[in-house]
Amino acid sequence: MTTHNRTALRLLYKEVLRLSRHYDQYPQLKACLRPRQVGMLYDGREFYHPQRGSFVRLARKRFREPQSHDADEQISKAFHILRQLNSANQAVTPLLKIPPVHHHTLPLRSPTSSMRASLPPSPPRKGLLSSLMSFLSSSMSSLIPSSTPELIARPLSSPVQGAILVSHPLLNSPFERKIILLCSHDKGGSYGLVLNHSIGFKEMLYITRISTRASQSHKGRPKRTRGAEKPSWLVPELRNASFYCGGPVWESSSQYGLTGTPWLQALHTCSVVAGATKVADNLYYGGDMDELCLLLGKKKGPFHDEIRLFAGYSVWSPGQLQEEIERGLWFVAEASRDLIIPPISEQPDNEAMWADVLSRMGGEYKTFKDIPVELASSLIL
């Protein structure tokens, strides 16, 4: 490699590092990269995932790999990475409302007196007494027990039963900005319920009627039945219940115990309900619908605010969910029960719950909630 090519490659490498530091400073910018742009540093991963490390470390690893003897090929590779990072930064930065990357380097020498005069004044330092008082007040507040349970969302590396799946901010419909509780996960597949897609009573009836006709149809053509008998679980108490769309699947499945009325499932904390399946500590799904309706009828009962009804569910074939997680479509987290089923009066909106869970996961995850939803349709194509 000639001196000229070595100099050119070194300059490109410095520019890639400069842009990589900017991406690491604003992780939401990394989450907005197109799949082919992420593949330059992540070896084919479709979406960015915080568990894969910083861009600076990956860029250094890329340039420290055994280089080809063809100098033009090395320069072309470095220029391609720089061009992709630059184009994504210029396209997304205004939408995310973050400062653009600086095109100048920091001075190598200390600022002169004239430069110091132009700098803004530094904030006044706190005295020793005020610092001690603030430390004591924060320490005492942490020692006082809180009356409300702590809501926790802790990132996990792999899916397990009882964990939640948080969709990537660029994931499109039907799982756009969705949170799914994994009710079952084993070698036979995965089954879950969407926690933040609330629907009304009429929407629930529409879904169940379509599902009932489809299950009774011949060759996939729904029958038009008039005056059909109402299901036994369709009682007046259901009008006051909280309904959600658990997913796009409505068919029966004996594998997960979804027989009879699989399109209407319950998530609750009632361990005494017959046929209920345990998901996690003090959290169950399914069970006898007549017993759940009786509990819903008791407006002042202990379980009235801890029952959610779901029309439809989400299911993955063996190995499908793990593949989607490796592609970066889902973030896995362990969540507290009160975050999964909060009181009805404190239930957040659909997208607000998705943003709240990301905030509680901390780290780079909490910056992803600031990504506008319109980017999901404009960047993923």
Short mmCIF file of C-alpha atoms in Angstrom, two decimals:
data_model
loop_
_atom_site.label_atom_id
_atom_site.label_comp_id
_atom_site.label_asym_id
_atom_site.label_seq_id
_atom_site.Cartn_x
_atom_site.Cartn_y
_atom_site.Cartn_z
CA MET A 1 0.00 0.00 0.00
CA THR A 2 1.39 3.35 -1.01
CA THR A 3 1.78 6.28 1.37
CA HIS A 4 -1.01 8.14 -0.43
CA ASN A 5 -3.48 5.25 -0.02
CA ARG A 6 -2.48 4.74 3.62
CA THR A 7 -3.12 8.43 4.33
CA ALA A 8 -6.50 8.34 2.59
CA LEU A 9 -7.58 5.22 4.52
CA ARG A 10 -6.48 6.78 7.82
CA LEU A 11 -8.56 9.90 7.13
CA LEU A 12 -11.63 7.83 6.26
CA TYR A 13 -11.15 5.77 9.41
CA LYS A 14 -11.06 8.92 11.55
CA GLU A 15 -14.29 10.15 9.94
CA VAL A 16 -15.99 6.80 10.59
CA LEU A 17 -14.93 6.96 14.25
CA ARG A 18 -16.20 10.54 14.51
CA LEU A 19 -19.62 9.54 13.18
CA SER A 20 -19.66 6.38 15.32
CA ARG A 21 -19.14 8.45 18.47
CA HIS A 22 -22.08 10.62 17.44
CA TYR A 23 -24.26 7.53 16.98
CA ASP A 24 -23.19 6.17 20.37
CA GLN A 25 -24.08 9.49 21.97
CA TYR A 26 -27.62 9.33 20.53
CA PRO A 27 -28.70 5.63 20.48
CA GLN A 28 -32.08 6.50 18.97
CA LEU A 29 -30.14 7.43 15.84
CA LYS A 30 -28.70 3.91 15.68
CA ALA A 31 -32.18 2.41 16.00
CA CYS A 32 -33.29 4.31 12.87
CA LEU A 33 -30.71 2.74 10.56
CA ARG A 34 -31.95 0.77 7.59
CA PRO A 35 -31.32 -3.00 7.61
CA ARG A 36 -28.55 -2.80 5.01
CA GLN A 37 -26.87 -0.01 6.99
CA VAL A 38 -26.93 -2.04 10.19
CA GLY A 39 -25.54 -5.01 8.28
CA MET A 40 -22.32 -3.10 7.56
CA LEU A 41 -21.34 -3.33 11.22
CA TYR A 42 -23.61 -6.07 12.55
CA ASP A 43 -23.13 -8.83 9.97
CA GLY A 44 -26.65 -9.08 8.60
CA ARG A 45 -28.69 -8.10 11.68
CA GLU A 46 -31.88 -6.47 10.46
CA PHE A 47 -32.34 -3.91 13.25
CA TYR A 48 -30.02 -2.40 15.82
CA HIS A 49 -30.03 -4.02 19.26
CA PRO A 50 -28.39 -2.39 22.33
CA GLN A 51 -26.83 -5.69 23.42
CA ARG A 52 -24.48 -5.75 20.44
CA GLY A 53 -22.17 -3.01 21.73
CA SER A 54 -21.07 0.46 20.65
CA PHE A 55 -20.47 1.60 17.09
CA VAL A 56 -16.96 2.79 17.97
CA ARG A 57 -15.92 -0.67 19.13
CA LEU A 58 -17.46 -2.34 16.07
CA ALA A 59 -15.87 0.18 13.69
CA ARG A 60 -12.44 -0.43 15.22
CA LYS A 61 -12.98 -4.16 14.95
CA ARG A 62 -13.91 -3.78 11.28
CA PHE A 63 -10.79 -1.83 10.43
CA ARG A 64 -8.51 -4.10 12.46
CA GLU A 65 -9.56 -7.21 10.56
CA PRO A 66 -6.97 -8.73 8.17
CA GLN A 67 -6.96 -6.27 5.31
CA SER A 68 -6.90 -7.13 1.64
CA HIS A 69 -3.81 -6.33 -0.40
CA ASP A 70 -6.01 -4.32 -2.75
CA ALA A 71 -5.80 -0.74 -1.45
CA ASP A 72 -8.68 0.41 -3.66
CA GLU A 73 -10.95 -2.25 -2.14
CA GLN A 74 -10.14 -1.13 1.41
CA ILE A 75 -10.72 2.53 0.60
CA SER A 76 -13.98 1.69 -1.19
CA LYS A 77 -15.21 -0.28 1.85
CA ALA A 78 -14.38 2.55 4.27
CA PHE A 79 -15.94 5.15 2.00
CA HIS A 80 -19.12 3.05 1.67
CA ILE A 81 -19.52 2.81 5.47
CA LEU A 82 -18.90 6.54 5.86
CA ARG A 83 -21.40 7.42 3.14
CA GLN A 84 -24.14 5.22 4.64
CA LEU A 85 -23.67 6.61 8.15
CA ASN A 86 -23.62 10.17 6.83
CA SER A 87 -26.76 9.79 4.73
CA ALA A 88 -28.72 8.21 7.59
CA ASN A 89 -27.53 10.93 9.98
CA GLN A 90 -28.62 13.74 7.66
CA ALA A 91 -32.02 12.15 6.95
CA VAL A 92 -33.04 11.25 10.50
CA THR A 93 -31.43 13.91 12.72
CA PRO A 94 -34.04 16.63 11.98
CA LEU A 95 -36.91 14.24 12.75
CA LEU A 96 -35.38 13.16 16.06
CA LYS A 97 -34.64 16.76 17.03
CA ILE A 98 -31.08 16.03 18.10
CA PRO A 99 -28.05 18.23 17.37
CA PRO A 100 -26.19 17.41 14.14
CA VAL A 101 -22.74 15.91 14.20
CA HIS A 102 -19.95 18.46 14.51
CA HIS A 103 -17.58 18.73 11.58
CA HIS A 104 -14.68 20.14 13.54
CA THR A 105 -12.24 18.58 15.95
CA LEU A 106 -11.45 19.72 19.45
CA PRO A 107 -8.36 21.95 19.89
CA LEU A 108 -5.23 20.14 20.98
CA ARG A 109 -3.98 22.96 23.18
CA SER A 110 -5.64 24.66 26.14
CA PRO A 111 -7.76 27.76 25.40
CA THR A 112 -6.10 31.16 25.63
CA SER A 113 -7.26 33.95 27.90
CA SER A 114 -9.25 35.57 25.09
CA MET A 115 -10.98 32.26 24.38
CA ARG A 116 -11.78 31.80 28.07
CA ALA A 117 -13.43 35.22 28.14
CA SER A 118 -15.85 34.14 25.40
CA LEU A 119 -16.86 30.97 27.23
CA PRO A 120 -20.10 31.02 29.26
CA PRO A 121 -19.67 31.38 33.02
CA SER A 122 -19.55 28.12 34.93
CA PRO A 123 -22.40 27.43 37.37
CA PRO A 124 -21.69 28.20 41.03
CA ARG A 125 -20.43 25.32 43.09
CA LYS A 126 -22.53 23.97 45.90
CA GLY A 127 -21.23 24.45 49.38
CA LEU A 128 -20.26 21.53 51.58
CA LEU A 129 -23.34 21.94 53.80
CA SER A 130 -25.83 22.03 50.91
CA SER A 131 -24.20 19.00 49.30
CA LEU A 132 -24.39 17.11 52.59
CA MET A 133 -28.07 18.02 53.07
CA SER A 134 -29.02 16.89 49.56
CA PHE A 135 -27.18 13.60 50.09
CA LEU A 136 -28.95 12.97 53.40
CA SER A 137 -32.38 13.78 51.96
CA SER A 138 -31.88 11.39 49.03
CA SER A 139 -30.61 8.66 51.38
CA MET A 140 -33.56 9.06 53.76
CA SER A 141 -36.08 8.98 50.91
CA SER A 142 -34.65 5.67 49.73
CA LEU A 143 -34.98 4.18 53.22
CA ILE A 144 -38.65 5.11 53.61
CA PRO A 145 -40.81 2.28 52.22
CA SER A 146 -43.08 3.29 49.37
CA SER A 147 -46.80 2.56 49.51
CA THR A 148 -46.93 1.78 45.77
CA PRO A 149 -45.14 -1.26 44.31
CA GLU A 150 -42.03 -0.63 42.25
CA LEU A 151 -42.53 -1.10 38.52
CA ILE A 152 -39.54 -2.90 37.02
CA ALA A 153 -38.60 -3.82 33.45
CA ARG A 154 -35.20 -5.54 33.29
CA PRO A 155 -33.66 -6.47 29.90
CA LEU A 156 -33.09 -10.17 29.22
CA SER A 157 -30.87 -11.87 26.66
CA SER A 158 -33.30 -14.65 25.74
CA PRO A 159 -37.07 -15.24 25.95
CA VAL A 160 -38.63 -17.19 28.81
CA GLN A 161 -42.18 -17.85 29.93
CA GLY A 162 -43.55 -14.82 31.79
CA ALA A 163 -41.23 -12.34 30.05
CA ILE A 164 -42.46 -9.53 27.81
CA LEU A 165 -41.54 -8.73 24.22
CA VAL A 166 -41.15 -5.06 23.31
CA SER A 167 -41.33 -4.36 19.59
CA HIS A 168 -38.55 -2.44 17.84
CA PRO A 169 -39.61 1.19 17.15
CA LEU A 170 -39.37 0.56 13.36
CA LEU A 171 -41.48 -2.62 13.40
CA ASN A 172 -44.62 -2.29 11.29
CA SER A 173 -48.18 -3.53 11.75
CA PRO A 174 -49.59 -5.74 13.22
CA PHE A 175 -47.01 -5.40 16.01
CA GLU A 176 -46.24 -1.69 15.73
CA ARG A 177 -45.28 -0.34 19.19
CA LYS A 178 -46.64 -3.45 20.90
CA ILE A 179 -45.83 -5.27 24.14
CA ILE A 180 -46.51 -9.01 24.28
CA LEU A 181 -46.60 -11.21 27.37
CA LEU A 182 -45.11 -14.66 26.70
CA CYS A 183 -47.65 -17.00 28.27
CA SER A 184 -45.85 -20.07 26.95
CA HIS A 185 -42.40 -20.65 25.44
CA ASP A 186 -40.83 -24.06 24.81
CA LYS A 187 -39.49 -26.25 22.01
CA GLY A 188 -42.98 -26.57 20.55
CA GLY A 189 -43.32 -22.82 19.93
CA SER A 190 -44.37 -19.63 21.68
CA TYR A 191 -47.74 -18.16 22.61
CA GLY A 192 -48.41 -14.61 23.86
CA LEU A 193 -50.95 -11.83 24.34
CA VAL A 194 -50.60 -8.19 23.28
CA LEU A 195 -50.94 -6.06 26.42
CA ASN A 196 -51.38 -2.59 24.88
CA HIS A 197 -53.97 -2.89 22.12
CA SER A 198 -57.21 -2.02 23.85
CA ILE A 199 -60.52 -2.46 22.02
CA GLY A 200 -64.17 -1.84 22.82
CA PHE A 201 -66.98 -4.24 23.56
CA LYS A 202 -68.41 -3.95 20.02
CA GLU A 203 -65.01 -4.64 18.46
CA MET A 204 -64.69 -7.75 20.61
CA LEU A 205 -68.11 -8.96 19.44
CA TYR A 206 -67.17 -8.35 15.82
CA ILE A 207 -63.95 -10.39 16.15
CA THR A 208 -65.68 -13.29 17.92
CA ARG A 209 -68.50 -13.41 15.37
CA ILE A 210 -66.07 -13.46 12.45
CA SER A 211 -64.06 -16.18 14.20
CA THR A 212 -67.15 -18.25 14.99
CA ARG A 213 -68.35 -18.13 11.38
CA ALA A 214 -64.89 -18.93 10.04
CA SER A 215 -64.58 -21.98 12.31
CA GLN A 216 -68.00 -23.25 11.18
CA SER A 217 -67.42 -22.51 7.49
CA HIS A 218 -66.84 -24.96 4.69
CA LYS A 219 -63.68 -24.57 2.59
CA GLY A 220 -62.87 -21.26 4.27
CA ARG A 221 -66.16 -19.54 3.31
CA PRO A 222 -68.01 -18.11 6.33
CA LYS A 223 -71.62 -19.10 6.79
CA ARG A 224 -74.20 -16.38 7.10
CA THR A 225 -76.21 -17.46 10.11
CA ARG A 226 -79.03 -15.33 11.44
CA GLY A 227 -80.41 -15.57 14.91
CA ALA A 228 -77.54 -17.78 16.08
CA GLU A 229 -77.51 -18.68 19.75
CA LYS A 230 -75.28 -16.43 21.86
CA PRO A 231 -72.34 -18.02 23.66
CA SER A 232 -72.82 -18.84 27.35
CA TRP A 233 -70.03 -16.45 28.33
CA LEU A 234 -71.73 -13.45 26.65
CA VAL A 235 -73.28 -11.95 29.80
CA PRO A 236 -74.03 -8.30 30.74
CA GLU A 237 -71.06 -8.22 33.13
CA LEU A 238 -68.69 -8.28 30.16
CA ARG A 239 -69.72 -4.80 29.08
CA ASN A 240 -67.73 -3.34 31.98
CA ALA A 241 -64.63 -5.47 31.34
CA SER A 242 -61.34 -4.37 29.76
CA PHE A 243 -60.89 -5.84 26.28
CA TYR A 244 -57.71 -6.12 24.24
CA CYS A 245 -56.72 -7.53 20.88
CA GLY A 246 -54.24 -10.23 21.88
CA GLY A 247 -52.96 -10.83 18.37
CA PRO A 248 -53.86 -11.67 14.78
CA VAL A 249 -54.55 -15.41 15.35
CA TRP A 250 -58.05 -16.66 16.20
CA GLU A 251 -57.99 -20.39 15.40
CA SER A 252 -58.29 -23.12 18.01
CA SER A 253 -55.09 -24.73 19.29
CA SER A 254 -55.07 -27.68 21.67
CA GLN A 255 -51.31 -27.18 22.15
CA TYR A 256 -51.91 -24.12 24.35
CA GLY A 257 -55.27 -25.23 25.74
CA LEU A 258 -57.15 -22.82 23.45
CA THR A 259 -60.31 -24.78 22.78
CA GLY A 260 -63.97 -23.81 22.80
CA THR A 261 -63.63 -20.03 22.51
CA PRO A 262 -59.91 -19.51 21.77
CA TRP A 263 -60.49 -15.98 20.45
CA LEU A 264 -61.55 -14.81 23.92
CA GLN A 265 -58.87 -15.45 26.54
CA ALA A 266 -58.36 -14.02 30.01
CA LEU A 267 -55.26 -12.79 31.81
CA HIS A 268 -55.77 -12.49 35.54
CA THR A 269 -54.45 -13.06 39.06
CA CYS A 270 -57.14 -15.54 40.15
CA SER A 271 -55.44 -18.80 41.11
CA VAL A 272 -58.77 -20.34 42.20
CA VAL A 273 -60.30 -20.28 38.69
CA ALA A 274 -60.63 -23.78 37.27
CA GLY A 275 -58.42 -24.53 34.27
CA ALA A 276 -56.18 -21.47 34.69
CA THR A 277 -52.55 -21.83 33.57
CA LYS A 278 -49.79 -20.19 35.58
CA VAL A 279 -47.58 -17.75 33.65
CA ALA A 280 -45.55 -16.24 36.49
CA ASP A 281 -45.92 -15.54 40.21
CA ASN A 282 -49.53 -14.50 40.85
CA LEU A 283 -50.29 -14.30 37.12
CA TYR A 284 -52.47 -16.72 35.13
CA TYR A 285 -54.19 -17.01 31.77
CA GLY A 286 -57.27 -18.91 30.61
CA GLY A 287 -59.66 -20.80 32.83
CA ASP A 288 -63.41 -21.20 33.14
CA MET A 289 -65.05 -18.16 31.54
CA ASP A 290 -68.23 -18.48 33.63
CA GLU A 291 -66.22 -18.15 36.87
CA LEU A 292 -64.36 -15.14 35.50
CA CYS A 293 -67.64 -13.48 34.53
CA LEU A 294 -68.91 -13.94 38.09
CA LEU A 295 -65.77 -12.21 39.39
CA LEU A 296 -66.26 -9.40 36.87
CA GLY A 297 -69.84 -8.97 38.11
CA LYS A 298 -68.55 -8.22 41.61
CA LYS A 299 -67.45 -4.64 41.07
CA LYS A 300 -65.95 -4.45 44.55
CA GLY A 301 -64.33 -7.86 44.46
CA PRO A 302 -60.58 -8.40 44.99
CA PHE A 303 -59.99 -9.52 41.37
CA HIS A 304 -62.25 -7.12 39.46
CA ASP A 305 -59.42 -4.74 38.49
CA GLU A 306 -57.01 -7.61 37.74
CA ILE A 307 -58.82 -9.32 34.87
CA ARG A 308 -58.11 -8.57 31.19
CA LEU A 309 -59.98 -10.21 28.31
CA PHE A 310 -58.24 -10.74 24.96
CA ALA A 311 -59.76 -11.39 21.54
CA GLY A 312 -57.18 -13.33 19.53
CA TYR A 313 -53.61 -14.21 20.40
CA SER A 314 -50.05 -14.27 18.99
CA VAL A 315 -48.18 -17.45 18.21
CA TRP A 316 -44.75 -18.43 16.82
CA SER A 317 -43.65 -21.76 15.37
CA PRO A 318 -40.60 -23.55 16.87
CA GLY A 319 -37.50 -21.37 16.52
CA GLN A 320 -39.39 -18.49 14.86
CA LEU A 321 -39.38 -16.17 17.88
CA GLN A 322 -35.67 -16.70 18.55
CA GLU A 323 -34.90 -15.89 14.92
CA GLU A 324 -36.92 -12.65 15.12
CA ILE A 325 -35.10 -11.66 18.31
CA GLU A 326 -31.73 -12.27 16.66
CA ARG A 327 -32.85 -10.04 13.78
CA GLY A 328 -33.54 -7.28 16.31
CA LEU A 329 -37.34 -7.20 15.91
CA TRP A 330 -38.00 -7.67 19.64
CA PHE A 331 -36.46 -6.63 22.94
CA VAL A 332 -36.94 -9.11 25.79
CA ALA A 333 -37.50 -7.94 29.36
CA GLU A 334 -38.55 -9.22 32.76
CA ALA A 335 -41.41 -7.07 34.05
CA SER A 336 -43.13 -6.81 37.42
CA ARG A 337 -46.73 -7.98 37.64
CA ASP A 338 -48.08 -4.50 38.36
CA LEU A 339 -46.50 -3.29 35.13
CA ILE A 340 -48.19 -6.09 33.18
CA ILE A 341 -51.62 -5.70 34.83
CA PRO A 342 -51.85 -2.25 36.42
CA PRO A 343 -55.08 -1.08 38.05
CA ILE A 344 -57.69 -0.12 35.49
CA SER A 345 -57.68 3.48 36.72
CA GLU A 346 -53.89 3.66 36.13
CA GLN A 347 -53.82 1.78 32.81
CA PRO A 348 -51.74 3.89 30.34
CA ASP A 349 -52.62 4.43 26.71
CA ASN A 350 -51.44 1.91 24.13
CA GLU A 351 -48.33 3.75 22.92
CA ALA A 352 -47.71 5.32 26.33
CA MET A 353 -47.31 1.85 27.85
CA TRP A 354 -44.76 0.92 25.17
CA ALA A 355 -42.78 4.10 25.88
CA ASP A 356 -43.02 3.59 29.65
CA VAL A 357 -41.60 0.06 29.45
CA LEU A 358 -38.67 1.24 27.31
CA SER A 359 -37.97 4.02 29.82
CA ARG A 360 -37.89 1.53 32.70
CA MET A 361 -35.54 -0.78 30.78
CA GLY A 362 -32.96 2.04 30.99
CA GLY A 363 -29.75 2.44 29.04
CA GLU A 364 -30.13 2.94 25.31
CA TYR A 365 -33.63 1.48 25.37
CA LYS A 366 -35.10 4.59 27.00
CA THR A 367 -34.01 6.77 24.06
CA PHE A 368 -35.96 4.65 21.56
CA LYS A 369 -39.28 6.00 22.81
CA ASP A 370 -38.45 9.38 21.23
CA ILE A 371 -38.41 7.92 17.70
CA PRO A 372 -41.49 9.20 15.77
CA VAL A 373 -43.94 6.51 14.72
CA GLU A 374 -43.96 7.76 11.11
CA LEU A 375 -40.36 6.56 10.71
CA ALA A 376 -41.59 2.97 10.89
CA SER A 377 -43.11 3.20 7.41
CA SER A 378 -40.43 5.43 5.85
CA LEU A 379 -37.20 3.70 6.90
CA ILE A 380 -37.99 0.02 6.91
CA LEU A 381 -38.68 -0.31 3.17
#
